[in-house]
Amino acid sequence: MKDLTKLSDKELKDMLTNLKEELQDVEMERGFMTKQSGVHVSSSKISSQMEEFDTEIEKLKNQIKDCEDAMCK
């Protein structure tokens, strides 16, 4: 991620908006995967995919927090 201290307020706001949209997309995709009942997928594949979603969600949440913290300075 970029050095947030060098970004303008507008750049930070835009980045924050994009990160929140991306987080929402990943959470929706994760929810969709858990609700699919018509497709057979092995439990190990589902488990692996959920771990990937969880990792991506945690990463995005951390980036959002860093961006919000930079905006407060």
Short mmCIF file of C-alpha atoms in Angstrom, two decimals:
data_model
loop_
_atom_site.label_atom_id
_atom_site.label_comp_id
_atom_site.label_asym_id
_atom_site.label_seq_id
_atom_site.Cartn_x
_atom_site.Cartn_y
_atom_site.Cartn_z
CA MET A 1 0.00 0.00 0.00
CA LYS A 2 1.10 3.55 -0.70
CA ASP A 3 2.61 5.82 1.91
CA LEU A 4 -0.63 7.36 3.10
CA THR A 5 1.04 10.41 4.63
CA LYS A 6 1.89 11.65 1.14
CA LEU A 7 -1.69 11.53 -0.15
CA SER A 8 -4.07 14.48 -0.27
CA ASP A 9 -7.40 14.43 1.57
CA LYS A 10 -9.21 13.78 -1.71
CA GLU A 11 -6.91 10.87 -2.56
CA LEU A 12 -7.46 9.41 0.91
CA LYS A 13 -11.23 9.75 0.60
CA ASP A 14 -11.19 8.13 -2.84
CA MET A 15 -9.00 5.30 -1.57
CA LEU A 16 -11.28 4.79 1.43
CA THR A 17 -14.35 4.65 -0.81
CA ASN A 18 -12.68 2.10 -3.09
CA LEU A 19 -11.53 -0.06 -0.17
CA LYS A 20 -15.01 -0.08 1.36
CA GLU A 21 -16.57 -1.05 -1.97
CA GLU A 22 -14.03 -3.82 -2.44
CA LEU A 23 -14.69 -5.08 1.10
CA GLN A 24 -18.43 -5.13 0.41
CA ASP A 25 -17.85 -7.07 -2.81
CA VAL A 26 -15.68 -9.69 -1.10
CA GLU A 27 -18.17 -10.08 1.76
CA MET A 28 -21.02 -10.51 -0.73
CA GLU A 29 -19.05 -13.06 -2.73
CA ARG A 30 -18.22 -14.97 0.47
CA GLY A 31 -21.89 -14.96 1.43
CA PHE A 32 -22.88 -16.19 -2.01
CA MET A 33 -20.41 -19.07 -1.79
CA THR A 34 -21.77 -20.23 1.56
CA LYS A 35 -25.39 -20.18 0.36
CA GLN A 36 -24.92 -22.16 -2.85
CA SER A 37 -26.68 -25.48 -2.49
CA GLY A 38 -27.08 -26.69 -6.04
CA VAL A 39 -23.41 -27.17 -6.85
CA HIS A 40 -21.34 -29.96 -5.37
CA VAL A 41 -17.96 -28.76 -4.18
CA SER A 42 -15.70 -30.66 -1.80
CA SER A 43 -15.62 -29.45 1.78
CA SER A 44 -11.86 -28.95 1.59
CA LYS A 45 -12.33 -26.66 -1.42
CA ILE A 46 -15.01 -24.67 0.42
CA SER A 47 -12.84 -24.45 3.52
CA SER A 48 -9.88 -23.23 1.48
CA GLN A 49 -12.02 -20.65 -0.32
CA MET A 50 -13.47 -19.38 2.98
CA GLU A 51 -9.96 -18.94 4.38
CA GLU A 52 -9.02 -16.92 1.31
CA PHE A 53 -12.11 -14.73 1.71
CA ASP A 54 -11.42 -14.25 5.43
CA THR A 55 -7.80 -13.31 4.73
CA GLU A 56 -8.84 -10.80 2.07
CA ILE A 57 -11.55 -9.34 4.31
CA GLU A 58 -9.09 -8.89 7.19
CA LYS A 59 -6.54 -7.27 4.86
CA LEU A 60 -9.14 -4.83 3.53
CA LYS A 61 -10.35 -3.96 7.04
CA ASN A 62 -6.77 -3.19 8.08
CA GLN A 63 -6.25 -1.01 5.00
CA ILE A 64 -9.51 0.83 5.74
CA LYS A 65 -8.38 1.46 9.32
CA ASP A 66 -4.98 2.73 8.14
CA CYS A 67 -6.68 5.04 5.65
CA GLU A 68 -9.11 6.36 8.26
CA ASP A 69 -6.23 6.91 10.69
CA ALA A 70 -4.31 8.86 8.03
CA MET A 71 -7.36 11.06 7.40
CA CYS A 72 -7.52 11.98 11.09
CA LYS A 73 -3.96 13.30 11.13
#
